[in-house]
């Protein structure tokens, strides 16, 4: 065991020798400067890498041996080992500008150590790094991450950097750019908004405006323009009433409102902004004179007037749109002229519009404005001035159909009716399908006592051109002038326009066609009507009646007995009258049923039914019905006809003679009836004598200038009797 005294002597000797052999700080620094590291650091100091050279030299001279030793050690390590050595959780080093240099050189090349790995090594001990160095280092790593297509890594690095209280504008703007590059404007906006809440009071005005402008842009990109607009409106509302609105703020508000679809909210602010310009204090006439004198207007005033007009149009604020478009036209913005004219027409500002066009004079490539001015003059109650403008226009444009029509209307207002008719007929010669001109000419001709010419105009007009009023006029004219073909055309047009067509129109058309073209034409019309109105029994009943009148008895029975017609009483009565001349009386009686005779019937129907019973052998029923009809003077002719049809010639002759005896001056039809009966009885001389008396009666009537009696349909007519 070594004695204690000897041990003390050994320790003292060791300490003494250390003073002799271990170098001092100055000696160690001198040795360091002699090797490569010292030379490199000196060159970097001289190059200004570490900032002020004198300060860097002084700092290096005062550096402790431990720090110098640590720098010497890390300079020999690989970048990865260097980072691990520097950010060793056990060691506590003084992270100065020199250490920072070695860290920067370690991470600046991505092929040596990637930014994600480097960030993982240093982030746990990032609080050891002074804020300025830390932000610089994080920005470098973020740039490297972006360079190697690792945007998520870059975002993670910059987000950590931005949460620091010392985060500067460079760092937050780098984060914003990276988030936008990643198509995440909402996250970028949130980060910038959070940063501004902490640092806005530390920013100079210019940087503050830049940050707010970026925040505004991000709000638009993040599809929340409403927030951007609200911010702009708050800034605008904070202005004093006499304080001008800055152009950047107005521009931002307009852009935000446009994106948010709330442009109406900023129109009052734009108009307030416009009031700050001297041009706004001029009315439109003075503004136009200023423009015509080639005096330039402020481009900003023109821009904001355009925008005010646009916003007024977008929001259908017609009066404000009219105001701004008028001022734009006064500033020679001809794109607004048509919109102004449209608004002036809508708002009833024709006089102002006419004044504007007159003040503008001829406009290049807008010859049509002369016609527009003519129309405005006409609508403003200046027909003479308008007529002159129309006349001048038509001299150059004789084929302008619309202008010729308006010119003709003005001519009507300024001249006599006869002259107006001439103007309209000249127009119709060139444009025969002009509905308005036809209607006006017809109206003038009617009022001037020229209905025949009016009807000719309507006859020549295409059917498609008729409107409801013209159809009515056409019908009345054709009827009053007794022109059946025109009347038929008018009714056909009316039927084609009705939905559904009226049965009364078809019946009337059929009646006119029977008189003008014959029964076949009438039946054809009614057949067409039945196709359109299959559930109208009156149409089939009318067909049957017409066939009966034409003595087409079998066809009449068939038409009347159609299931769709049989529900109509007139159809059943027509079938009964027609069957007396055919072999189908039994068929009709069966369809009528036994109860038909028990119903209250007119005497004509009772006689037809009596004949039908007689023809089918039902003599008792027939006799009862004949007996039920009193032989009054009024009814004797009809009773004699019925007896003839029933084959009861003696009774027919008796009643026919009684009918002649009842009349002071018998009609020719009464003598013809007696002649037919005598002929059936085989009494030829008596028949010839009766026919001769009928001729005498006709001659006597002609001599007295009386019209012959028109035979009626059915058994009342002698034409219904067998010859």
XYZ file of C-alpha atoms in Angstrom:
723
model
C 0.000 0.000 0.000
C 1.360 3.359 -1.068
C 1.824 5.759 1.767
C -0.423 8.789 1.701
C 2.448 11.248 1.561
C 3.909 9.623 -1.539
C 0.442 9.739 -3.168
C 0.137 13.455 -2.480
C 3.560 14.059 -3.979
C 2.595 12.181 -7.158
C -0.586 14.302 -7.609
C 1.310 17.547 -7.081
C 3.923 16.429 -9.559
C 1.244 15.560 -12.171
C -0.463 18.939 -11.866
C 2.809 20.718 -12.158
C 3.794 18.743 -15.240
C 0.381 19.553 -16.822
C 1.167 23.225 -16.664
C 4.356 22.463 -18.458
C 2.965 20.174 -21.233
C -0.820 21.120 -21.729
C -1.130 24.205 -23.982
C -3.034 27.295 -22.947
C -6.043 28.642 -24.884
C -3.790 30.905 -26.885
C -1.410 28.050 -27.594
C -4.282 25.716 -28.599
C -5.837 28.388 -30.823
C -2.433 29.056 -32.398
C -1.992 25.351 -33.118
C -5.576 25.246 -34.530
C -4.848 28.112 -36.873
C -1.780 26.319 -38.107
C -3.813 23.360 -39.398
C -6.437 23.280 -42.216
C -9.455 24.047 -39.994
C -8.031 27.259 -38.713
C -7.256 28.409 -42.210
C -10.748 27.574 -43.394
C -12.390 29.479 -40.569
C -10.137 32.469 -41.139
C -11.078 32.529 -44.811
C -14.745 32.330 -43.935
C -14.392 35.181 -41.483
C -12.633 37.259 -44.099
C -15.373 36.376 -46.622
C -17.995 37.757 -44.247
C -19.783 34.451 -43.795
C -20.094 35.079 -40.074
C -21.134 38.698 -40.382
C -18.873 41.552 -39.285
C -15.240 40.402 -39.683
C -13.867 42.207 -36.654
C -16.652 40.909 -34.460
C -16.214 37.372 -35.791
C -12.419 37.495 -35.212
C -12.994 38.754 -31.694
C -15.572 36.073 -30.970
C -13.274 33.387 -32.279
C -10.373 34.701 -30.200
C -12.508 34.554 -27.028
C -13.805 31.045 -27.724
C -13.207 28.511 -24.956
C -10.939 25.526 -25.416
C -13.907 23.206 -25.029
C -15.766 25.008 -27.824
C -12.667 24.984 -30.015
C -12.168 21.325 -29.337
C -15.807 20.580 -30.202
C -15.551 22.528 -33.487
C -12.364 20.670 -34.310
C -14.120 17.363 -33.681
C -17.260 18.048 -35.737
C -15.245 19.387 -38.656
C -13.845 15.895 -39.171
C -17.248 14.112 -39.065
C -19.625 13.228 -41.910
C -22.735 15.427 -42.211
C -25.009 12.837 -40.592
C -22.561 12.175 -37.703
C -21.981 15.872 -37.343
C -25.720 16.502 -36.778
C -25.942 13.643 -34.321
C -22.898 14.942 -32.460
C -24.189 18.514 -32.318
C -27.742 17.603 -31.293
C -26.713 14.881 -28.844
C -29.310 15.036 -26.059
C -26.549 14.538 -23.442
C -24.156 17.226 -24.515
C -24.827 20.879 -23.960
C -22.957 23.109 -26.363
C -22.916 26.756 -27.110
C -24.679 26.970 -30.491
C -22.884 29.967 -31.994
C -22.370 31.239 -35.510
C -19.496 28.819 -36.084
C -21.480 25.759 -35.034
C -24.336 27.035 -37.163
C -22.023 27.186 -40.161
C -21.128 23.531 -39.771
C -24.820 22.604 -39.428
C -25.726 24.544 -42.574
C -22.921 22.897 -44.567
C -24.114 19.521 -43.317
C -27.713 19.890 -44.539
C -27.394 22.052 -47.614
C -26.762 19.167 -50.006
C -29.716 16.816 -50.267
C -27.722 13.981 -51.808
C -25.699 13.682 -48.583
C -28.530 13.812 -46.072
C -32.152 14.351 -46.962
C -34.187 17.206 -45.475
C -36.632 14.876 -43.726
C -33.829 12.965 -41.976
C -31.998 16.176 -41.082
C -35.183 17.671 -39.625
C -35.765 14.494 -37.596
C -32.259 14.789 -36.104
C -32.377 18.436 -35.133
C -36.064 19.074 -34.321
C -36.001 17.434 -30.818
C -33.314 19.887 -29.725
C -34.365 22.777 -31.938
C -34.884 24.946 -28.870
C -31.069 24.957 -28.390
C -30.715 26.865 -31.648
C -31.038 30.633 -31.408
C -34.260 31.855 -33.127
C -32.523 33.598 -36.029
C -30.357 30.562 -36.813
C -33.284 28.202 -36.323
C -35.521 30.046 -38.792
C -32.730 30.210 -41.355
C -32.066 26.490 -40.935
C -35.761 25.561 -41.217
C -36.195 27.628 -44.366
C -33.182 25.904 -45.936
C -34.576 22.465 -45.076
C -37.979 23.449 -46.475
C -36.424 24.595 -49.743
C -34.526 21.347 -50.013
C -37.713 19.389 -49.344
C -39.493 21.222 -52.148
C -36.507 20.691 -54.424
C -36.795 16.944 -53.840
C -40.592 16.917 -54.352
C -41.429 16.488 -50.682
C -43.977 19.282 -50.157
C -45.497 17.672 -47.093
C -42.098 17.636 -45.390
C -41.591 21.287 -46.300
C -44.984 22.176 -44.816
C -44.221 20.304 -41.597
C -40.887 22.102 -41.204
C -42.308 25.562 -41.914
C -45.312 25.062 -39.675
C -43.004 24.362 -36.741
C -40.943 27.378 -37.641
C -43.991 29.638 -37.897
C -45.321 28.766 -34.457
C -42.330 30.440 -32.876
C -42.821 33.867 -31.372
C -39.816 34.957 -33.416
C -41.187 33.760 -36.763
C -40.479 36.462 -39.313
C -42.148 37.474 -42.589
C -39.782 35.385 -44.681
C -40.776 32.248 -42.803
C -44.546 32.786 -42.898
C -44.485 33.814 -46.547
C -42.503 30.649 -47.340
C -45.156 28.595 -45.512
C -47.946 30.361 -47.381
C -46.268 29.752 -50.742
C -45.724 26.089 -49.901
C -49.318 25.571 -48.800
C -50.543 27.232 -51.990
C -48.167 25.043 -53.989
C -49.863 22.089 -52.301
C -53.268 23.527 -53.330
C -54.246 24.224 -49.725
C -55.115 27.915 -49.700
C -57.386 27.529 -46.678
C -54.493 26.232 -44.520
C -52.271 28.992 -45.886
C -54.879 31.597 -44.992
C -55.279 30.200 -41.467
C -51.513 30.225 -40.888
C -51.106 33.788 -42.150
C -54.121 34.980 -40.177
C -52.705 33.431 -36.994
C -49.278 34.954 -37.636
C -50.784 38.411 -38.244
C -52.681 38.262 -34.956
C -49.344 37.901 -33.162
C -47.124 40.153 -35.223
C -49.286 42.810 -36.908
C -48.296 45.456 -34.347
C -44.613 44.872 -35.101
C -44.858 45.331 -38.885
C -44.094 48.494 -40.785
C -47.044 49.904 -42.824
C -45.752 48.669 -46.165
C -45.241 45.099 -44.945
C -48.593 45.204 -43.164
C -50.320 46.157 -46.448
C -48.466 43.373 -48.252
C -49.552 40.811 -45.647
C -53.173 41.979 -45.793
C -53.171 41.844 -49.575
C -51.866 38.286 -49.414
C -54.534 37.395 -46.853
C -57.165 38.843 -49.183
C -55.845 36.819 -52.121
C -55.841 33.653 -50.013
C -59.467 34.240 -49.017
C -60.398 34.316 -52.682
C -58.322 31.228 -53.419
C -59.856 29.406 -50.452
C -63.305 30.129 -51.854
C -64.351 32.285 -48.911
C -64.641 35.618 -50.734
C -67.379 36.669 -48.344
C -64.845 36.983 -45.535
C -62.586 39.045 -47.778
C -65.514 41.269 -48.661
C -66.519 41.673 -45.022
C -62.973 42.765 -44.185
C -63.020 45.296 -47.020
C -66.417 46.631 -45.983
C -65.180 47.057 -42.398
C -62.241 49.095 -43.695
C -64.576 51.176 -45.861
C -66.986 51.824 -43.004
C -64.138 53.018 -40.794
C -63.403 55.838 -43.232
C -64.642 59.294 -42.381
C -67.369 60.743 -44.580
C -64.971 63.168 -46.283
C -62.047 60.754 -46.448
C -61.222 59.481 -49.954
C -61.202 55.748 -50.666
C -57.808 54.428 -51.662
C -57.570 52.747 -55.041
C -56.125 49.455 -53.639
C -58.929 49.140 -51.088
C -61.556 49.865 -53.708
C -59.978 47.319 -56.054
C -59.907 44.663 -53.344
C -63.523 45.334 -52.405
C -64.631 45.056 -56.018
C -62.742 41.819 -56.589
C -64.053 40.271 -53.363
C -67.632 41.320 -54.117
C -67.339 39.935 -57.626
C -66.111 36.570 -56.369
C -68.671 36.487 -53.548
C -71.559 37.407 -55.817
C -72.425 40.404 -53.627
C -71.601 43.262 -55.956
C -74.744 45.155 -54.972
C -73.208 45.850 -51.539
C -70.298 47.814 -52.962
C -72.191 49.877 -55.547
C -72.723 52.775 -53.065
C -68.984 52.731 -52.264
C -68.061 52.802 -55.954
C -70.390 55.740 -56.494
C -68.821 57.495 -53.493
C -65.394 56.786 -55.014
C -66.594 58.292 -58.325
C -67.706 61.479 -56.592
C -64.088 62.180 -55.751
C -63.327 62.742 -59.475
C -63.916 66.184 -61.006
C -65.632 64.601 -64.046
C -68.441 63.398 -61.821
C -69.445 66.959 -61.065
C -70.364 67.523 -64.737
C -73.775 66.553 -66.098
C -73.811 64.295 -69.146
C -74.201 67.135 -71.641
C -71.086 68.921 -70.317
C -69.230 65.608 -70.154
C -70.106 64.987 -73.817
C -68.863 68.455 -74.784
C -65.642 67.734 -72.901
C -65.220 64.498 -74.855
C -66.039 66.136 -78.186
C -63.375 68.761 -77.471
C -60.820 65.904 -77.286
C -60.133 66.571 -73.610
C -58.987 63.334 -71.976
C -60.872 62.037 -68.954
C -59.240 60.271 -66.035
C -58.835 56.549 -66.932
C -59.688 55.620 -63.341
C -62.983 57.499 -63.594
C -63.790 55.678 -66.814
C -62.877 52.320 -65.246
C -65.046 52.759 -62.167
C -67.957 54.142 -64.187
C -67.796 50.980 -66.320
C -67.808 48.844 -63.194
C -70.699 50.764 -61.674
C -72.677 50.209 -64.878
C -71.813 46.500 -64.854
C -72.856 46.048 -61.238
C -76.100 47.931 -61.846
C -76.836 45.635 -64.790
C -75.940 42.475 -62.864
C -78.290 43.440 -60.042
C -81.078 44.815 -62.278
C -80.841 48.314 -60.782
C -82.213 49.914 -63.926
C -82.113 53.587 -62.904
C -78.481 53.463 -61.768
C -77.493 51.419 -64.827
C -79.124 54.055 -67.046
C -77.217 56.829 -65.241
C -73.819 55.166 -65.598
C -74.321 53.976 -69.190
C -75.382 57.496 -70.163
C -72.149 58.908 -68.755
C -70.136 56.198 -70.504
C -71.719 57.134 -73.831
C -70.899 60.763 -73.090
C -67.275 59.633 -72.664
C -67.390 58.003 -76.124
C -67.850 54.423 -74.886
C -70.170 53.344 -77.694
C -70.409 49.813 -76.297
C -72.843 51.239 -73.741
C -75.096 52.964 -76.255
C -77.366 50.029 -77.072
C -77.711 49.137 -73.390
C -78.566 52.750 -72.588
C -81.212 52.882 -75.317
C -82.753 49.663 -74.036
C -82.889 51.008 -70.469
C -84.253 54.354 -71.642
C -87.064 52.536 -73.435
C -87.778 50.428 -70.346
C -87.807 53.423 -67.993
C -89.710 55.726 -70.324
C -86.798 58.119 -70.879
C -87.347 58.485 -74.614
C -86.979 62.262 -74.638
C -83.564 62.077 -72.980
C -82.499 59.316 -75.387
C -83.576 61.408 -78.386
C -81.661 64.362 -76.959
C -78.550 62.191 -76.591
C -78.718 60.844 -80.150
C -79.245 64.339 -81.509
C -76.248 65.595 -79.512
C -74.058 62.710 -80.629
C -74.703 63.335 -84.298
C -73.577 60.743 -86.846
C -71.773 57.840 -85.163
C -69.216 55.835 -87.124
C -70.564 52.474 -88.329
C -73.931 53.162 -86.653
C -76.128 54.440 -89.455
C -79.042 52.618 -87.802
C -79.130 55.272 -85.084
C -80.943 57.549 -87.543
C -83.826 55.085 -87.566
C -83.653 54.761 -83.777
C -83.908 58.536 -83.474
C -86.891 58.531 -85.836
C -88.667 55.984 -83.627
C -87.882 57.995 -80.518
C -89.237 61.150 -82.115
C -92.411 59.311 -83.059
C -92.903 57.929 -79.556
C -92.177 61.359 -78.045
C -95.088 62.931 -79.929
C -93.078 64.541 -82.725
C -94.599 62.855 -85.828
C -93.497 65.526 -88.298
C -89.826 65.274 -87.293
C -90.057 61.494 -87.175
C -91.671 61.363 -90.638
C -88.806 63.345 -92.160
C -86.247 61.014 -90.585
C -88.147 57.931 -91.797
C -88.422 59.344 -95.294
C -84.681 60.061 -95.414
C -83.934 56.576 -94.121
C -86.174 54.857 -96.687
C -84.561 56.759 -99.530
C -81.364 54.875 -98.684
C -82.995 51.645 -97.477
C -86.175 51.084 -99.496
C -86.226 47.375 -98.579
C -86.452 47.958 -94.838
C -89.786 46.265 -94.160
C -90.129 47.358 -90.530
C -89.293 50.966 -91.362
C -91.854 51.005 -94.173
C -94.533 49.759 -91.786
C -93.705 52.440 -89.216
C -93.534 55.052 -91.970
C -97.004 54.006 -93.133
C -98.373 54.298 -89.603
C -96.938 57.804 -89.312
C -98.438 58.642 -92.683
C -101.808 57.542 -91.329
C -101.393 59.843 -88.345
C -100.511 62.797 -90.536
C -102.793 62.387 -93.599
C -106.309 61.514 -94.684
C -107.587 57.945 -94.587
C -107.588 57.531 -98.370
C -103.913 58.458 -98.563
C -103.137 56.060 -95.716
C -104.893 53.231 -97.548
C -102.709 53.911 -100.561
C -99.570 53.721 -98.415
C -100.582 50.424 -96.860
C -101.628 48.868 -100.172
C -98.254 49.826 -101.646
C -96.615 48.099 -98.700
C -98.784 45.016 -99.225
C -97.813 44.814 -102.884
C -94.219 44.235 -101.800
C -95.040 42.240 -98.667
C -98.357 40.455 -99.235
C -97.974 38.374 -96.053
C -97.576 41.369 -93.762
C -100.264 40.661 -91.177
C -100.112 44.036 -89.459
C -100.314 45.936 -92.728
C -103.212 43.788 -93.898
C -105.073 44.294 -90.643
C -104.502 48.031 -90.756
C -105.499 48.306 -94.411
C -108.651 46.270 -93.784
C -109.586 48.469 -90.846
C -109.049 51.640 -92.885
C -110.981 50.278 -95.873
C -113.892 49.300 -93.661
C -113.994 52.686 -91.986
C -113.760 54.377 -95.396
C -116.656 52.423 -96.893
C -114.630 50.032 -99.050
C -115.539 46.598 -97.612
C -115.192 44.749 -100.929
C -111.523 45.753 -101.202
C -111.070 44.842 -97.555
C -112.420 41.354 -98.208
C -110.101 40.952 -101.185
C -107.126 41.720 -98.963
C -108.215 39.075 -96.475
C -108.880 36.545 -99.240
C -105.299 36.979 -100.426
C -103.761 36.633 -96.959
C -102.173 33.337 -95.969
C -104.168 31.381 -93.399
C -101.235 31.208 -90.995
C -101.162 35.009 -90.805
C -104.646 35.403 -89.329
C -105.093 36.276 -85.687
C -108.318 36.074 -83.692
C -109.431 39.640 -84.488
C -108.756 39.219 -88.181
C -110.706 35.950 -88.280
C -113.685 37.713 -86.731
C -113.413 40.616 -89.188
C -113.094 38.168 -92.086
C -116.218 36.265 -90.994
C -118.313 39.401 -90.584
C -117.193 40.861 -93.905
C -117.849 37.662 -95.841
C -121.259 37.290 -94.218
C -122.277 40.898 -94.808
C -121.173 40.767 -98.459
C -122.839 37.353 -98.979
C -119.639 35.674 -100.138
C -120.093 32.016 -99.150
C -116.667 30.847 -100.250
C -114.956 33.579 -98.225
C -117.237 32.788 -95.304
C -116.400 29.087 -95.552
C -112.677 29.920 -95.555
C -113.106 32.161 -92.519
C -114.955 29.414 -90.655
C -112.340 26.813 -91.579
C -109.594 29.086 -90.236
C -111.586 29.630 -87.072
C -112.107 25.874 -86.640
C -108.390 25.191 -87.162
C -107.497 27.646 -84.396
C -110.074 26.407 -81.853
C -109.090 23.789 -79.270
C -111.338 21.915 -79.394
C -113.349 23.192 -82.390
C -116.946 24.191 -81.756
C -119.689 21.970 -83.116
C -121.713 25.080 -83.993
C -118.938 26.221 -86.348
C -118.911 22.848 -88.114
C -122.713 22.889 -88.476
C -122.651 26.405 -89.855
C -119.866 25.528 -92.280
C -121.781 22.463 -93.439
C -124.928 24.515 -93.985
C -123.077 27.070 -96.118
C -121.303 24.295 -98.052
C -124.660 22.644 -98.844
C -125.882 25.880 -100.393
C -122.654 26.727 -102.198
C -121.253 23.337 -103.224
C -123.918 20.689 -102.608
C -124.835 18.041 -100.116
C -121.751 15.896 -100.733
C -119.477 18.745 -99.703
C -121.601 19.354 -96.631
C -121.580 15.680 -95.665
C -117.817 15.573 -96.126
C -117.414 18.516 -93.750
C -119.609 16.870 -91.155
C -117.659 13.617 -91.536
C -114.476 15.563 -90.788
C -116.209 17.075 -87.797
C -117.182 13.629 -86.522
C -113.514 12.553 -86.624
C -112.653 15.525 -84.433
C -115.765 15.351 -82.214
C -116.774 11.683 -82.217
C -118.990 12.146 -79.162
C -121.236 14.826 -80.735
C -124.466 13.076 -81.876
C -125.839 16.293 -83.374
C -123.236 16.077 -86.168
C -124.402 12.638 -87.305
C -128.007 13.751 -86.917
C -127.305 16.687 -89.229
C -125.739 14.377 -91.806
C -128.836 12.215 -91.734
C -131.102 15.266 -92.151
C -129.124 16.436 -95.187
C -129.299 13.004 -96.793
C -133.048 12.958 -96.174
C -133.368 16.348 -97.820
C -131.510 14.994 -100.852
C -133.900 11.986 -100.926
C -131.022 9.598 -100.172
C -133.308 7.782 -97.799
C -131.400 4.589 -97.181
C -128.171 6.506 -96.435
C -130.146 8.803 -94.164
C -131.483 5.837 -92.162
C -127.976 4.354 -91.842
C -126.495 7.663 -90.670
C -129.300 8.308 -88.174
C -129.129 4.815 -86.673
C -125.407 5.005 -85.928
C -124.883 4.259 -82.190
C -123.230 7.618 -81.667
C -126.233 9.435 -83.214
C -129.160 7.386 -81.930
C -129.085 9.090 -78.531
C -130.169 12.306 -80.273
C -133.954 12.677 -80.680
C -133.558 14.498 -84.005
C -131.612 11.517 -85.357
C -134.420 9.112 -84.361
C -137.058 11.333 -85.970
C -134.977 11.604 -89.157
C -134.631 7.816 -89.293
C -138.402 7.506 -88.879
C -139.095 9.960 -91.736
C -136.507 8.400 -94.060
C -137.530 4.762 -93.467
C -140.995 5.448 -94.942
C -139.379 5.514 -98.374
C -137.351 2.320 -97.835
C -137.892 -1.271 -96.780
C -136.409 -0.553 -93.335
C -139.483 0.666 -91.453
C -139.546 -2.470 -89.316
C -135.861 -2.056 -88.426
C -136.436 1.538 -87.337
C -139.561 0.671 -85.315
C -137.673 -2.075 -83.522
C -134.901 0.360 -82.640
C -137.446 2.917 -81.412
C -139.150 0.397 -79.159
C -142.804 -0.097 -78.227
C -142.735 2.709 -75.684
C -141.931 5.354 -78.284
C -145.576 5.782 -79.315
C -146.653 6.339 -75.721
C -144.471 9.404 -75.373
C -145.792 12.936 -76.039
C -145.172 13.403 -79.780
C -145.636 16.222 -82.268
C -148.341 15.579 -84.856
C -145.748 15.289 -87.665
C -144.024 12.484 -85.754
C -147.357 10.811 -85.007
C -148.179 10.773 -88.718
C -144.733 9.329 -89.647
C -145.145 6.667 -86.967
C -148.675 5.846 -88.225
C -147.295 5.338 -91.737
C -144.500 3.111 -90.420
C -146.992 0.956 -88.522
C -149.165 0.683 -91.661
C -146.170 -0.337 -93.789
C -145.225 -3.040 -91.294
C -148.778 -4.412 -91.067
C -149.635 -2.982 -87.644
C -152.954 -1.624 -88.885
C -154.611 -1.130 -85.514
C -151.754 0.954 -84.138
C -151.649 2.904 -87.371
C -155.355 3.640 -87.249
C -155.155 4.827 -83.652
C -152.407 7.281 -84.483
C -154.185 8.620 -87.603
C -157.303 9.081 -85.525
C -155.321 10.930 -82.866
C -154.402 13.726 -85.320
C -157.393 16.088 -85.850
C -158.081 17.043 -89.475
C -157.717 20.790 -88.969
C -157.153 23.046 -91.990
C -153.526 23.499 -91.020
C -152.885 19.758 -90.839
C -154.911 18.429 -93.751
C -152.060 18.661 -96.251
C -149.747 16.658 -93.985
C -152.427 14.069 -93.195
C -153.112 13.567 -96.918
C -149.373 13.051 -97.524
C -149.209 10.469 -94.736
C -152.267 8.604 -96.077
C -150.649 8.516 -99.513
C -147.400 7.069 -98.139
C -149.426 4.509 -96.171
C -151.201 3.365 -99.369
C -154.638 4.484 -98.162
C -155.410 6.344 -101.394
C -159.132 6.904 -100.847
C -158.614 8.518 -97.472
C -155.709 10.478 -98.927
C -157.959 11.789 -101.745
C -160.698 12.730 -99.284
C -158.359 14.675 -97.006
C -156.572 16.314 -99.962
C -159.913 17.516 -101.382
C -160.897 18.771 -97.936
C -157.600 20.666 -97.802
C -158.425 22.323 -101.159
C -161.896 23.212 -100.002
C -160.506 24.844 -96.860
C -158.383 27.326 -98.853
C -159.652 30.252 -100.851
C -156.549 30.134 -103.066
C -154.890 26.718 -102.871
C -151.161 26.449 -103.361
C -149.602 24.636 -106.281
C -148.308 21.992 -103.848
C -151.879 21.213 -102.802
C -152.877 20.498 -106.422
C -149.723 18.471 -107.027
C -150.542 16.345 -103.969
C -154.060 15.672 -105.277
C -152.646 14.825 -108.705
C -150.222 12.296 -107.165
C -153.081 10.656 -105.256
C -155.297 10.438 -108.366
C -152.379 8.979 -110.263
C -152.008 6.259 -107.637
C -155.754 5.610 -107.863
C -155.401 5.098 -111.607
C -157.523 8.155 -112.405
C -155.234 9.613 -115.038
C -157.549 12.360 -116.415
C -158.288 13.615 -112.914
C -154.539 13.550 -112.157
C -153.748 15.550 -115.288
C -156.434 18.064 -114.407
C -154.943 18.505 -110.922
C -151.463 19.033 -112.374
C -152.886 21.617 -114.777
C -154.434 23.460 -111.849
C -151.013 23.419 -110.151
C -149.465 25.079 -113.211
C -152.207 27.680 -113.172
C -151.499 28.379 -109.510
C -147.800 28.872 -110.194
C -148.584 31.170 -113.106
C -150.968 33.162 -110.975
C -148.386 33.537 -108.267
C -145.809 34.682 -110.774
C -148.217 37.207 -112.140
C -148.827 38.507 -108.643
C -145.031 38.575 -108.177
C -145.133 36.257 -105.254
C -142.460 33.709 -104.554
C -143.177 30.035 -104.958
C -143.327 28.070 -101.751
C -140.044 26.235 -101.040
C -140.784 22.522 -100.318
C -139.712 21.361 -96.887
C -137.890 18.158 -96.002
C -139.604 14.938 -94.994
C -143.133 13.896 -95.832
C -144.277 17.566 -96.025
C -142.572 17.923 -99.395
C -144.232 16.647 -102.544
C -140.776 15.633 -103.680
C -140.819 13.006 -100.952
C -143.779 11.268 -102.630
C -143.361 8.414 -105.133
C -143.580 9.591 -108.712
